[in-house]
Amino acid sequence: EDQVTQSPEALRLQEGESSSLNCSYTVSGLRGLFWYRQDPGKGPEFLFTLYSAGEEKEKERLKATLTKKESFLHITAPKPEDSATYLCAVQSLDNAGNMLTFGGGTRLMVKP
Amino acid sequence: SAVISQKPSRDICQRGTSLTIQCQVDSQVTMMFWYRQQPGQSLTLIATANQGSEATYESGFVIDKFPISRPNLTFSTLTVSNLSPEDSSIYLCSVVVAGPVENYGYTFGSGTRLTVV
């Protein structure tokens, strides 16, 4: 069974204070790992897809990396508008139905 | 990427009634997914809606409680039946469009916030 664990559950940062969010996963074979941002009262917004260990992707202040067991979402010099819940999800090669398995999320709060 | 319109955005319902949620996509998609997000928790897949066949339900979810329709390749509905306070959640539809997933992942609707009183 696919499993995804995110840590920490909540993270408070000062504006400009860089940090990383962790996503540990267990799958029989990884088809893709997805990062989403979710604002209160809204649906998840797609950020990145990673496919293989060593892959990295960047978007503005966010950078996602992937190893065989975990993924990190690095946030450089965050701003208050980066405050949101960040979700990690995996899709396994065994999953013929294309469903995603989500982690519990990390709630990020950036104070000015 | 696809644009999803989900209705209603929120509703307050009485116990024992039902709520039907609509999901309209601006392009044809093979698979549509329905997720539940309970308060303070992450997303759990309810079922996959396939056009022309019955929906496929995940463990813990049954058709009598969550009937799904998929009349065409751009539209689906999820009904939450015989409501109880435990059904208070956000319900989300999601689609994947054929093409490079790396460019957009799976797209989600804005969600329906259901409160059962």
Coordinates of C-alpha atoms in Angstrom, one line a residue:
Chain A
E1 CA 0.0 0.0 0.0
D2 CA 1.3 3.4 -0.9
Q3 CA 2.1 5.7 2.0
V4 CA 3.0 9.4 2.2
T5 CA 4.2 11.2 5.4
Q6 CA 4.8 14.9 5.5
S7 CA 6.7 16.8 8.1
P8 CA 6.5 19.0 9.9
E9 CA 2.7 19.3 10.3
A10 CA 3.0 23.0 10.8
L11 CA 5.8 25.5 10.3
R12 CA 6.1 29.1 11.3
L13 CA 8.7 31.2 9.6
Q14 CA 9.7 34.9 9.6
E15 CA 9.6 36.6 6.2
G16 CA 13.0 35.9 4.6
E17 CA 13.7 32.8 6.7
S18 CA 14.4 29.9 4.3
S19 CA 13.4 26.3 5.2
S20 CA 12.4 23.0 3.8
L21 CA 9.3 20.8 3.9
N22 CA 9.7 17.0 3.9
C23 CA 7.7 14.3 2.1
S24 CA 8.6 10.7 2.8
Y25 CA 7.0 8.1 0.7
T26 CA 6.7 4.3 0.2
V27 CA 5.5 3.0 -3.1
S28 CA 6.1 -0.3 -5.0
G29 CA 7.3 1.8 -7.9
L30 CA 7.1 5.5 -8.4
R31 CA 5.3 6.9 -11.4
G32 CA 5.3 10.5 -10.2
L33 CA 5.5 12.6 -7.1
F34 CA 3.3 15.8 -7.0
W35 CA 3.5 18.9 -4.9
Y36 CA 0.4 21.1 -4.4
R37 CA -0.4 24.3 -2.6
Q38 CA -3.8 24.7 -1.0
D39 CA -5.2 28.0 0.3
P40 CA -8.0 27.9 2.8
G41 CA -11.4 27.2 1.2
K42 CA -9.8 26.4 -2.2
G43 CA -8.8 23.3 -4.1
P44 CA -5.2 22.2 -4.4
E45 CA -3.1 24.2 -6.9
F46 CA -0.5 22.2 -8.9
L47 CA 3.1 23.1 -8.3
F48 CA 5.5 20.4 -9.5
T49 CA 5.7 16.8 -10.7
L50 CA 8.9 14.8 -10.1
Y51 CA 9.6 11.5 -11.7
S52 CA 13.0 10.1 -10.8
A53 CA 15.6 10.4 -8.1
G54 CA 17.9 13.4 -8.5
E55 CA 15.3 15.4 -10.4
E56 CA 14.8 19.1 -9.3
K57 CA 12.3 21.7 -10.3
E58 CA 12.0 25.4 -9.5
K59 CA 9.3 28.0 -9.5
E60 CA 9.9 31.4 -8.1
R61 CA 10.9 30.9 -4.4
L62 CA 10.1 27.1 -4.4
K63 CA 12.4 24.3 -5.4
A64 CA 11.4 20.6 -5.2
T65 CA 13.9 17.8 -5.1
L66 CA 13.5 14.0 -5.1
T67 CA 15.3 11.0 -3.8
K68 CA 14.3 7.3 -3.8
K69 CA 12.6 7.7 -0.4
E70 CA 11.7 11.4 0.0
S71 CA 11.1 14.7 -1.6
F72 CA 11.9 18.2 -0.2
L73 CA 10.2 21.5 -1.0
H74 CA 12.7 24.2 -0.3
I75 CA 11.4 27.7 0.3
T76 CA 13.9 30.5 -0.2
A77 CA 13.3 33.9 1.4
P78 CA 9.6 33.2 1.9
K79 CA 7.0 36.0 1.9
P80 CA 3.7 36.2 3.8
E81 CA 1.8 35.3 0.5
D82 CA 3.6 31.9 0.6
S83 CA 1.5 31.0 3.7
A84 CA -0.6 28.0 2.7
T85 CA -0.9 24.2 3.2
Y86 CA 1.6 22.3 1.0
L87 CA 0.5 18.8 0.0
C88 CA 2.6 16.0 -1.4
A89 CA 1.1 13.1 -3.3
V90 CA 2.4 10.0 -5.1
Q91 CA 1.2 7.9 -8.0
S92 CA 2.6 4.4 -8.2
L93 CA 3.3 2.3 -11.2
D94 CA 1.0 -0.4 -9.9
N95 CA -1.9 2.1 -9.9
A96 CA -3.8 1.4 -13.0
G97 CA -6.5 3.8 -11.9
N98 CA -4.2 6.8 -11.9
M99 CA -5.2 7.8 -8.4
L100 CA -3.1 10.0 -6.1
T101 CA -2.2 9.1 -2.5
F102 CA -1.8 12.3 -0.4
G103 CA 0.2 13.1 2.7
G104 CA -1.3 15.0 5.6
G105 CA 0.2 18.3 4.4
T106 CA 2.4 21.0 6.0
R107 CA 0.7 24.1 7.1
L108 CA 3.1 27.0 6.5
M109 CA 2.7 30.4 8.1
V110 CA 5.1 33.2 7.1
K111 CA 5.0 36.3 9.4
P112 CA 6.1 39.7 8.1
Chain B
S1 CA -4.5 22.4 -18.5
A2 CA -8.2 21.9 -17.8
V3 CA -10.5 24.3 -16.0
I4 CA -13.0 22.8 -13.6
S5 CA -16.2 24.4 -12.4
Q6 CA -17.6 22.8 -9.3
K7 CA -21.0 23.6 -7.8
P8 CA -22.1 24.5 -5.2
S9 CA -19.1 26.0 -3.5
R10 CA -20.7 25.5 -0.1
D11 CA -23.9 24.2 1.4
I12 CA -25.5 23.6 4.8
C13 CA -27.8 20.6 4.8
Q14 CA -30.1 18.9 7.3
R15 CA -29.4 15.4 8.6
G16 CA -31.0 12.7 6.5
T17 CA -31.1 14.7 3.3
S18 CA -28.8 14.5 0.3
L19 CA -26.5 16.9 -1.6
T20 CA -25.5 16.6 -5.2
I21 CA -22.3 18.2 -6.3
Q22 CA -21.6 19.0 -10.0
C23 CA -18.3 19.0 -11.7
Q24 CA -18.0 20.5 -15.2
V25 CA -14.7 20.5 -17.2
D26 CA -13.9 22.7 -20.2
S27 CA -12.4 19.8 -22.1
Q28 CA -13.0 16.1 -22.6
V29 CA -11.3 13.9 -20.0
T30 CA -11.3 10.1 -19.6
M31 CA -11.1 10.0 -15.9
M32 CA -12.6 12.1 -13.2
F33 CA -11.9 11.6 -9.5
W34 CA -13.9 12.5 -6.4
Y35 CA -12.0 13.3 -3.2
R36 CA -13.0 14.0 0.3
Q37 CA -11.1 16.3 2.7
Q38 CA -12.3 16.1 6.2
P39 CA -11.6 19.1 8.5
G40 CA -7.9 19.5 9.2
Q41 CA -7.0 16.4 7.1
S42 CA -5.6 15.6 3.7
L43 CA -7.4 14.3 0.7
T44 CA -8.9 10.8 0.4
L45 CA -10.1 9.4 -2.9
I46 CA -13.7 8.4 -2.8
A47 CA -14.1 7.0 -6.4
T48 CA -13.1 7.2 -10.0
A49 CA -15.8 8.2 -12.4
N50 CA -15.5 6.6 -15.8
Q51 CA -17.7 7.6 -18.7
G52 CA -20.0 4.8 -19.9
S53 CA -19.4 2.5 -16.9
E54 CA -20.0 2.4 -13.2
A55 CA -17.7 4.3 -10.9
T56 CA -14.9 2.5 -9.1
Y57 CA -15.1 3.0 -5.3
E58 CA -12.2 3.0 -2.9
S59 CA -12.2 0.9 0.3
G60 CA -14.6 2.4 2.8
F61 CA -16.8 4.1 0.3
V62 CA -20.0 2.6 -1.2
I63 CA -22.3 3.4 -4.0
D64 CA -25.4 3.7 -1.9
K65 CA -23.9 6.4 0.1
F66 CA -21.9 8.2 -2.7
P67 CA -23.7 7.6 -6.0
I68 CA -21.9 9.0 -9.0
S69 CA -23.0 9.9 -12.5
R70 CA -20.8 10.4 -15.5
P71 CA -23.1 11.1 -18.5
N72 CA -20.4 12.4 -20.8
L73 CA -16.7 13.2 -21.0
T74 CA -17.0 16.7 -19.5
F75 CA -19.4 16.3 -16.6
S76 CA -19.9 14.3 -13.4
T77 CA -22.0 14.5 -10.3
L78 CA -21.4 13.1 -6.8
T79 CA -24.3 12.7 -4.4
V80 CA -23.7 12.4 -0.7
S81 CA -26.8 10.6 0.6
N82 CA -28.5 10.3 4.0
L83 CA -26.3 13.0 5.5
S84 CA -25.0 12.9 9.0
P85 CA -22.6 15.4 10.7
E86 CA -19.7 13.0 10.0
D87 CA -20.2 13.9 6.3
S88 CA -19.2 17.5 6.9
S89 CA -16.2 17.9 4.7
I90 CA -14.8 19.5 1.5
Y91 CA -15.6 17.4 -1.6
L92 CA -13.3 17.9 -4.6
C93 CA -13.3 16.7 -8.1
S94 CA -10.1 16.2 -10.1
V95 CA -9.2 15.4 -13.6
V96 CA -6.1 14.4 -15.6
V97 CA -5.9 15.5 -19.2
A98 CA -4.0 13.5 -21.8
G99 CA -0.6 15.0 -22.4
P100 CA 2.6 15.8 -20.4
V101 CA 1.6 15.4 -16.8
E102 CA 4.7 17.3 -15.8
N103 CA 3.2 20.5 -17.0
Y104 CA 0.1 20.6 -14.9
G105 CA -0.3 17.5 -12.8
Y106 CA -3.8 16.7 -11.9
T107 CA -6.2 19.6 -11.8
F108 CA -8.7 20.1 -9.0
G109 CA -11.9 22.0 -8.7
S110 CA -12.3 24.7 -6.1
G111 CA -14.2 22.3 -3.8
T112 CA -17.6 22.1 -2.1
R113 CA -17.7 22.7 1.6
L114 CA -20.5 20.7 3.1
T115 CA -21.8 21.3 6.6
V116 CA -24.4 18.9 8.0
V117 CA -26.6 20.2 10.9

